[in-house]
mmCIF file of C-alpha atoms in Angstrom:
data_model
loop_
_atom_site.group_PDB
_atom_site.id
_atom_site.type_symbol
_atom_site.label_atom_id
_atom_site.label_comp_id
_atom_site.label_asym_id
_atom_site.label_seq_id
_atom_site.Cartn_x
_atom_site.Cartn_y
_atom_site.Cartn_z
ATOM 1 C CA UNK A 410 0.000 0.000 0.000
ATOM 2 C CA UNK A 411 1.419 3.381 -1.022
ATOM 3 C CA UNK A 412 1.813 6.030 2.329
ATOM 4 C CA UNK A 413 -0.984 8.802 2.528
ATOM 5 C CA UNK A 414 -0.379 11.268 -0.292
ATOM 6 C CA UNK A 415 -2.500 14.120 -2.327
ATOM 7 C CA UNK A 416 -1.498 16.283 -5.368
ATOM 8 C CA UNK A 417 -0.619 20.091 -4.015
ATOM 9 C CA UNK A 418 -3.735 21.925 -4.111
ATOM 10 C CA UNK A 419 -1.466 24.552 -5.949
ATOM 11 C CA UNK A 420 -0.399 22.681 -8.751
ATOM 12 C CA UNK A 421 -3.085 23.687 -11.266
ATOM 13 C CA UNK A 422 -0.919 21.984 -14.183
ATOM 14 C CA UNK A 423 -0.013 18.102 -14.662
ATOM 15 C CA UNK A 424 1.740 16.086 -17.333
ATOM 16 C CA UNK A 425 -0.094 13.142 -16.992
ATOM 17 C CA UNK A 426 2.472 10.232 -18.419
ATOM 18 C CA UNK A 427 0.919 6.506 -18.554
ATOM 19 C CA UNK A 428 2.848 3.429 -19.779
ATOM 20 C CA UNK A 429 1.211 0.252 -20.589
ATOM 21 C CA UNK A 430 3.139 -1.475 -17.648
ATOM 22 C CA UNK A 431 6.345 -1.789 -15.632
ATOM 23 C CA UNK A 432 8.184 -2.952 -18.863
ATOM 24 C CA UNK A 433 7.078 -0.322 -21.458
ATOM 25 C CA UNK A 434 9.561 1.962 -23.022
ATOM 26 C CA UNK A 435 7.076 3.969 -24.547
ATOM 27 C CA UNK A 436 3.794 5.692 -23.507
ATOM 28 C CA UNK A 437 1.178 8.695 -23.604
ATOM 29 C CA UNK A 438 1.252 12.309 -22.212
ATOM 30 C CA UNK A 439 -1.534 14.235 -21.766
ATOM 31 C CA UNK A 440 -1.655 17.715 -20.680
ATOM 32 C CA UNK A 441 -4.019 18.609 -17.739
ATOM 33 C CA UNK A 442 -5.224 21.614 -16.513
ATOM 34 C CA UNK A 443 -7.455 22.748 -13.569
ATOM 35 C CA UNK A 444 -8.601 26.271 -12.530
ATOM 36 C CA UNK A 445 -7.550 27.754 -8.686
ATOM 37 C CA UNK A 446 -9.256 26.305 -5.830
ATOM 38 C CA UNK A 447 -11.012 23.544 -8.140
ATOM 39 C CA UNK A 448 -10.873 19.969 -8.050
ATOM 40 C CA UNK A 449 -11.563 18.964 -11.343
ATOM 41 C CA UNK A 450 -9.256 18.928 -13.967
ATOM 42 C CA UNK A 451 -9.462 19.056 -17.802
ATOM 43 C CA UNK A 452 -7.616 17.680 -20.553
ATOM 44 C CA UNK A 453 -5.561 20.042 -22.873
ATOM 45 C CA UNK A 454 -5.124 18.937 -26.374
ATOM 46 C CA UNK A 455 -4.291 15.560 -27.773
ATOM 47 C CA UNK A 456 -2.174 12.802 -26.384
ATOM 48 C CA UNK A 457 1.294 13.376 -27.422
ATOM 49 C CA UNK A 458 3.491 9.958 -28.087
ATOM 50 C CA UNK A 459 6.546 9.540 -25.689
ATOM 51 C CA UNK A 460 9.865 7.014 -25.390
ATOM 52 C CA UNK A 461 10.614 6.257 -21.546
ATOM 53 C CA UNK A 462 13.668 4.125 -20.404
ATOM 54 C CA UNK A 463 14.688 1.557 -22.721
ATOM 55 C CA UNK A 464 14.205 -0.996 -19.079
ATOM 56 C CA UNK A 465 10.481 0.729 -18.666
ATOM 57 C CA UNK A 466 10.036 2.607 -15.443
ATOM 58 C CA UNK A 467 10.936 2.496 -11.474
ATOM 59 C CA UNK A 468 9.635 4.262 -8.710
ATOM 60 C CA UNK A 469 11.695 7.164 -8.516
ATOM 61 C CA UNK A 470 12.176 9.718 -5.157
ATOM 62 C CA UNK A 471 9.711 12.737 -5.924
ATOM 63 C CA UNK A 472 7.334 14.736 -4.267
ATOM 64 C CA UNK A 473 5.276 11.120 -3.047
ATOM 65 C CA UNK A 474 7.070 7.906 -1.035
ATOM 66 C CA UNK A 475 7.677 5.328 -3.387
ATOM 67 C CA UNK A 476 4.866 2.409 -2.135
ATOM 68 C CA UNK A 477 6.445 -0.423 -0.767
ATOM 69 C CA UNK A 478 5.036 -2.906 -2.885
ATOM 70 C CA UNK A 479 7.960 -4.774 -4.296
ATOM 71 C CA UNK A 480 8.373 -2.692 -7.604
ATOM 72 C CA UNK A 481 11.720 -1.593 -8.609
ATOM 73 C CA UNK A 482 13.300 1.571 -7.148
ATOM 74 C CA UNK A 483 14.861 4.636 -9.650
ATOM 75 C CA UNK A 484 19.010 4.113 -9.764
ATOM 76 C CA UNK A 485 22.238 4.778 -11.469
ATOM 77 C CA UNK A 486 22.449 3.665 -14.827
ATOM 78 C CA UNK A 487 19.210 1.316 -14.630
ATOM 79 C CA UNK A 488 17.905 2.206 -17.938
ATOM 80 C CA UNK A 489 14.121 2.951 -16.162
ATOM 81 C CA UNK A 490 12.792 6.632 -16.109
ATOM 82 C CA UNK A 491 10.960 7.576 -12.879
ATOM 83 C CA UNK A 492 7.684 6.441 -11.859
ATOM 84 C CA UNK A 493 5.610 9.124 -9.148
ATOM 85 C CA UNK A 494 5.137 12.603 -8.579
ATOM 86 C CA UNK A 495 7.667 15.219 -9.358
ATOM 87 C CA UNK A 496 7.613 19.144 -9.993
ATOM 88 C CA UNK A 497 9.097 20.694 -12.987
ATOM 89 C CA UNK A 498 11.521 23.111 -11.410
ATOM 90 C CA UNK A 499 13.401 24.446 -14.901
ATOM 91 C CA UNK A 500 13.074 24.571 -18.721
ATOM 92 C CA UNK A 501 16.493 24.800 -20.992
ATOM 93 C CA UNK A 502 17.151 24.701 -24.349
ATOM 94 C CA UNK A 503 19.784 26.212 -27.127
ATOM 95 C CA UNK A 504 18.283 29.596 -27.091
ATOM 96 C CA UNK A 505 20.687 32.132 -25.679
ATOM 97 C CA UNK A 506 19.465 33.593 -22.231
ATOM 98 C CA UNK A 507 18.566 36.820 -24.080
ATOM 99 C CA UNK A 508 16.793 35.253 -26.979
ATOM 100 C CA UNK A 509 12.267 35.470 -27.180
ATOM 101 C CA UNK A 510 12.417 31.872 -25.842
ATOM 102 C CA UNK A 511 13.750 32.636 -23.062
ATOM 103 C CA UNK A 512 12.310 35.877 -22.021
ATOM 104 C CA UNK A 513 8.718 34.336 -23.368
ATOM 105 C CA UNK A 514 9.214 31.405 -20.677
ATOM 106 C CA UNK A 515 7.824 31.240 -17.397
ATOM 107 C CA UNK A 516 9.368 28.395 -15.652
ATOM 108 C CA UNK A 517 13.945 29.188 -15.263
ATOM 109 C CA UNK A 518 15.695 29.081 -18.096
ATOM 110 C CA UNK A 519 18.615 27.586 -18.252
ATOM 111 C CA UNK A 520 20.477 28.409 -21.804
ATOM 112 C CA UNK A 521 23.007 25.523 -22.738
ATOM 113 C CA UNK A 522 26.990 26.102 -23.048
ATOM 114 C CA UNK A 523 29.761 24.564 -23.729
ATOM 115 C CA UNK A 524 30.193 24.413 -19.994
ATOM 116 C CA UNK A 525 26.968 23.409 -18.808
ATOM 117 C CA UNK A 526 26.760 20.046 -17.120
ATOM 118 C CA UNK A 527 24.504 17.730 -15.759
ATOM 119 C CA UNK A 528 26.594 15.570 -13.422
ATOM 120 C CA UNK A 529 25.891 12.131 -13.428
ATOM 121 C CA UNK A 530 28.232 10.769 -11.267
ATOM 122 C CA UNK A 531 27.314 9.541 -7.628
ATOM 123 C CA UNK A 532 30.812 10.181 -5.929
ATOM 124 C CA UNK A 533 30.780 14.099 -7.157
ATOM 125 C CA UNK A 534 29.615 16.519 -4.159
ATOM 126 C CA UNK A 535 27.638 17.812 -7.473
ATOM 127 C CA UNK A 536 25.443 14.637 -8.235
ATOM 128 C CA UNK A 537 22.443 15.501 -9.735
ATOM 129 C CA UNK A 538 22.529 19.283 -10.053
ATOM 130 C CA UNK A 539 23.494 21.206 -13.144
ATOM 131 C CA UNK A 540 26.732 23.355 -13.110
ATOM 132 C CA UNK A 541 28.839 25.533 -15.231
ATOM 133 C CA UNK A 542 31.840 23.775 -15.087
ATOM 134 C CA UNK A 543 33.765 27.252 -15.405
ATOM 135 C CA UNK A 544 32.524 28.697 -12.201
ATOM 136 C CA UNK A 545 33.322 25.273 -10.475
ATOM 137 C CA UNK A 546 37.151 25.874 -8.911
ATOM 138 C CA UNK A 547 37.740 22.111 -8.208
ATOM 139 C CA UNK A 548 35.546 19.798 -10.807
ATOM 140 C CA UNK A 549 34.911 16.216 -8.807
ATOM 141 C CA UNK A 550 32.892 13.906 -11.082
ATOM 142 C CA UNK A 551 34.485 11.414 -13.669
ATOM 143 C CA UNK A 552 31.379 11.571 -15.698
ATOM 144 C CA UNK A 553 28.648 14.205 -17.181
ATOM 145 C CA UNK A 554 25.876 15.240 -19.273
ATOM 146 C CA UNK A 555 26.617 17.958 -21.876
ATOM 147 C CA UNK A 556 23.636 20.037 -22.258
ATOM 148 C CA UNK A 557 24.729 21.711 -25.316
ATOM 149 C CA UNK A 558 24.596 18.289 -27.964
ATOM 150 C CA UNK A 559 25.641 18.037 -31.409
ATOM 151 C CA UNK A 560 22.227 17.190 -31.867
ATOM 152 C CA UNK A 561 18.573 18.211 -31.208
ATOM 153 C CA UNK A 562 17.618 16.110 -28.374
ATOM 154 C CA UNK A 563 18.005 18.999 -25.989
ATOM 155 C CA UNK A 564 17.206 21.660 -28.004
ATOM 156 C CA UNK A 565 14.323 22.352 -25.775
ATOM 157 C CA UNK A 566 13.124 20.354 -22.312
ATOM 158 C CA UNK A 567 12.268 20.664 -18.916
ATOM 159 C CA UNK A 568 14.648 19.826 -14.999
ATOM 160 C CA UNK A 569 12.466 16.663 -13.697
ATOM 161 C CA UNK A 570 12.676 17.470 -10.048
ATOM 162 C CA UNK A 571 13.555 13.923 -9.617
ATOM 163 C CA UNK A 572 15.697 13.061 -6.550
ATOM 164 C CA UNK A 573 15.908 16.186 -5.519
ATOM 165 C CA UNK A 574 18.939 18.156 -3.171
ATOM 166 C CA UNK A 575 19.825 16.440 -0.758
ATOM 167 C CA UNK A 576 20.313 13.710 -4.024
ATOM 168 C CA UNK A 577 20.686 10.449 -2.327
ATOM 169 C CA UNK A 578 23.617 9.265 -3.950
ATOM 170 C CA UNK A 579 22.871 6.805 -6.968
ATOM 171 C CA UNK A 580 19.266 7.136 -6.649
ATOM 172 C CA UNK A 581 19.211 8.721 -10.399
ATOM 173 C CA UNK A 582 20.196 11.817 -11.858
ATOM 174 C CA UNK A 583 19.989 14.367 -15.103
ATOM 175 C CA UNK A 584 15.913 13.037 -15.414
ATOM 176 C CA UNK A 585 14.439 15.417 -18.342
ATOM 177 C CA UNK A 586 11.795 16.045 -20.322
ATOM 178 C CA UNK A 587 13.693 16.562 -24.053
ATOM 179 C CA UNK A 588 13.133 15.349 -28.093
ATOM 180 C CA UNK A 589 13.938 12.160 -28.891
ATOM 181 C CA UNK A 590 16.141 11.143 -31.177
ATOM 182 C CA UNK A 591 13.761 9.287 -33.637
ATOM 183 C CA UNK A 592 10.376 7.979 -32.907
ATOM 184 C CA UNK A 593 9.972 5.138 -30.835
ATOM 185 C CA UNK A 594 13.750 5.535 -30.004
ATOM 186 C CA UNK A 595 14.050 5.082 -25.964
ATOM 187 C CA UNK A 596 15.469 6.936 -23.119
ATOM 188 C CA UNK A 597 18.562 6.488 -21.070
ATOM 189 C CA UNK A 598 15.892 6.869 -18.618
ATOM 190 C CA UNK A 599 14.300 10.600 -19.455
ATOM 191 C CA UNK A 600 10.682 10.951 -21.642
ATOM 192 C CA UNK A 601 10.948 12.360 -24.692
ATOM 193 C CA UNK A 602 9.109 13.200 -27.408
ATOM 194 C CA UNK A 603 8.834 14.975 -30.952
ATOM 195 C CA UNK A 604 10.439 18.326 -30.830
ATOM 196 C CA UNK A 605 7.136 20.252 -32.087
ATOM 197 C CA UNK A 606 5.706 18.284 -28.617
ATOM 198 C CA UNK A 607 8.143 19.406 -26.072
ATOM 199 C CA UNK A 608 8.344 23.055 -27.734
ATOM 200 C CA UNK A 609 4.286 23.040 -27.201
ATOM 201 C CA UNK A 610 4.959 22.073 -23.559
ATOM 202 C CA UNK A 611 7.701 24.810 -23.083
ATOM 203 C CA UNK A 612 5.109 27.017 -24.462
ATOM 204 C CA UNK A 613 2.139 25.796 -22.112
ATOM 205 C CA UNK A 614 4.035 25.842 -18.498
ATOM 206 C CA UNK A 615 2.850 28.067 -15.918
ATOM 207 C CA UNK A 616 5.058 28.611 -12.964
ATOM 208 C CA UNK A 617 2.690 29.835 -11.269
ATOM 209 C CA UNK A 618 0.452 26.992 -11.658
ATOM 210 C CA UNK A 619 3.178 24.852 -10.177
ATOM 211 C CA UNK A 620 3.849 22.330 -13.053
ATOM 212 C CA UNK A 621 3.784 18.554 -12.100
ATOM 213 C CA UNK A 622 5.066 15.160 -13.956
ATOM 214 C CA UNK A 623 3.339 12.414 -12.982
ATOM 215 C CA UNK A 624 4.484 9.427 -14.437
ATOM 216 C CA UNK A 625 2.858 5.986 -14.011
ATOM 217 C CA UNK A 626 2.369 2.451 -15.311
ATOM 218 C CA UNK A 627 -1.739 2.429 -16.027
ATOM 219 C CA UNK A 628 -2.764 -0.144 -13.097
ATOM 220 C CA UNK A 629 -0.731 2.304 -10.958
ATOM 221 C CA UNK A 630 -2.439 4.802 -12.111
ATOM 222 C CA UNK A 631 -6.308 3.087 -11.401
ATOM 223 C CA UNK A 632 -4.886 2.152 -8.316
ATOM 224 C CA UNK A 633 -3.693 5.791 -7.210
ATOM 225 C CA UNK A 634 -5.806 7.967 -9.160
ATOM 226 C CA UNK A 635 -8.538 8.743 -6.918
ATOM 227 C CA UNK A 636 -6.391 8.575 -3.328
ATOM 228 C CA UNK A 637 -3.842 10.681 -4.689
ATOM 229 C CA UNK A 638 -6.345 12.706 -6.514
ATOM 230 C CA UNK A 639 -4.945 13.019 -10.108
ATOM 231 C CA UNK A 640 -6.333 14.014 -13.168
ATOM 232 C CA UNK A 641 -9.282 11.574 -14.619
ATOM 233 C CA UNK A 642 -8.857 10.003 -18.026
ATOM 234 C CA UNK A 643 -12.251 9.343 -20.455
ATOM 235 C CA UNK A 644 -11.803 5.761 -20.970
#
């Protein structure tokens, strides 16, 4: 049984991701909406196709306790993007800091470097956080994401709040929402999706509405919908 848990009344935004089960490395995203001080939500748009983990999904350390119910926990290098609840604390993308994208945005920007960095590695005091490696005097990790690619993949996305500071060390880092590289193509461990898909999401955001990811197999999702009070689905 999963510990006591409700959506923030504040969050008045939800990515709603379901997977067919544990296994899939693919699933659905729908965007949900709800007005301040309602209950009710509504669907935004269509369904938008997405690749998870090429290993499926794992309960990952968000905003809920991961149920103790003998399903596999988020780590290291599993292959298995995050199953629960999780804010979406930052966009980024290739547009420069000054560009429209960036001033149009409401969530952080981050604009990607050269020396922008996702550290992935557990033994860095630095795991899990994004740097710029030029304003770091002593650089500790033997391993990184570079957020500035050679290709398009993170030409625009959004910070998954996923284990979040204090990171428990190998509990899973550098979780984004970015474009895939081809359809059907899965994730390290990340959702992605068609680049005119995550640009419409960059677009839609609402800091103030206190964007959420939640991410879920589909019997997870009957089994926690109502409890935790997320968004309702016409079947």
């Amino acid at each position: 049984m999963a510990p006591a848990f409700q959506l923030p009344s504040r969050a008045r935004q939800v990515l709603l991701c379901l997977a067919a089960d544990w296994q899939a490395p693919h699933g659905q995203l729908f965007r949900c909406a709800r007005a301040a001080g309602a209950a009710d939500w509504e669907v935004v748009g269509e369904a938008m196709p997405v690749s998870l983990g090429r290993a499926g999904l794992a309960w990952g350390r968000g905003l809920q306790p991961a149920p103790a119910d003998g399903m596999p926990l988020k780590h290291e290098g599993d292959g298995r993007a995050p199953a629960g609840v999780f804010a979406l604390s930052a966009l980024f993308g290739y547009a420069a800091a000054d560009s429209t994208v960036a001033r149009a945005a409401s969530l952080p920007y981050l604009a990607a470097t050269r020396d922008l960095k996702c550290i992935d590695d557990p033994a860095s005091a630095h795991y899990n956080r994004i740097v710029d490696q030029s304003a770091v005097a002593r650089p500790d990790w033997a391993s990184c994401e570079d957020m500035l690619r050679g290709d398009e993949r993170y030409a625009v996305g959004a910070i998954v709040a996923h284990n979040p500071a204090p990171a428990m060390a190998g509990a899973g880092s550098c979780i984004f929402l970015h474009v895939w590289a081809a359809p059907g193509v899965p994730t390290a461990g990340c959702t992605a999706m068609a680049l005119a898909d995550m640009s419409a999401i960059a677009d839609w955001l609402d800091a103030r509405a206190a964007p959420l990811l939640v991410q879920l197999p589909r019997v997870e999702y009957e089994r926690y919908r109502v409890a935790w009070g997320l968004p309702a689905l016409a079947t």
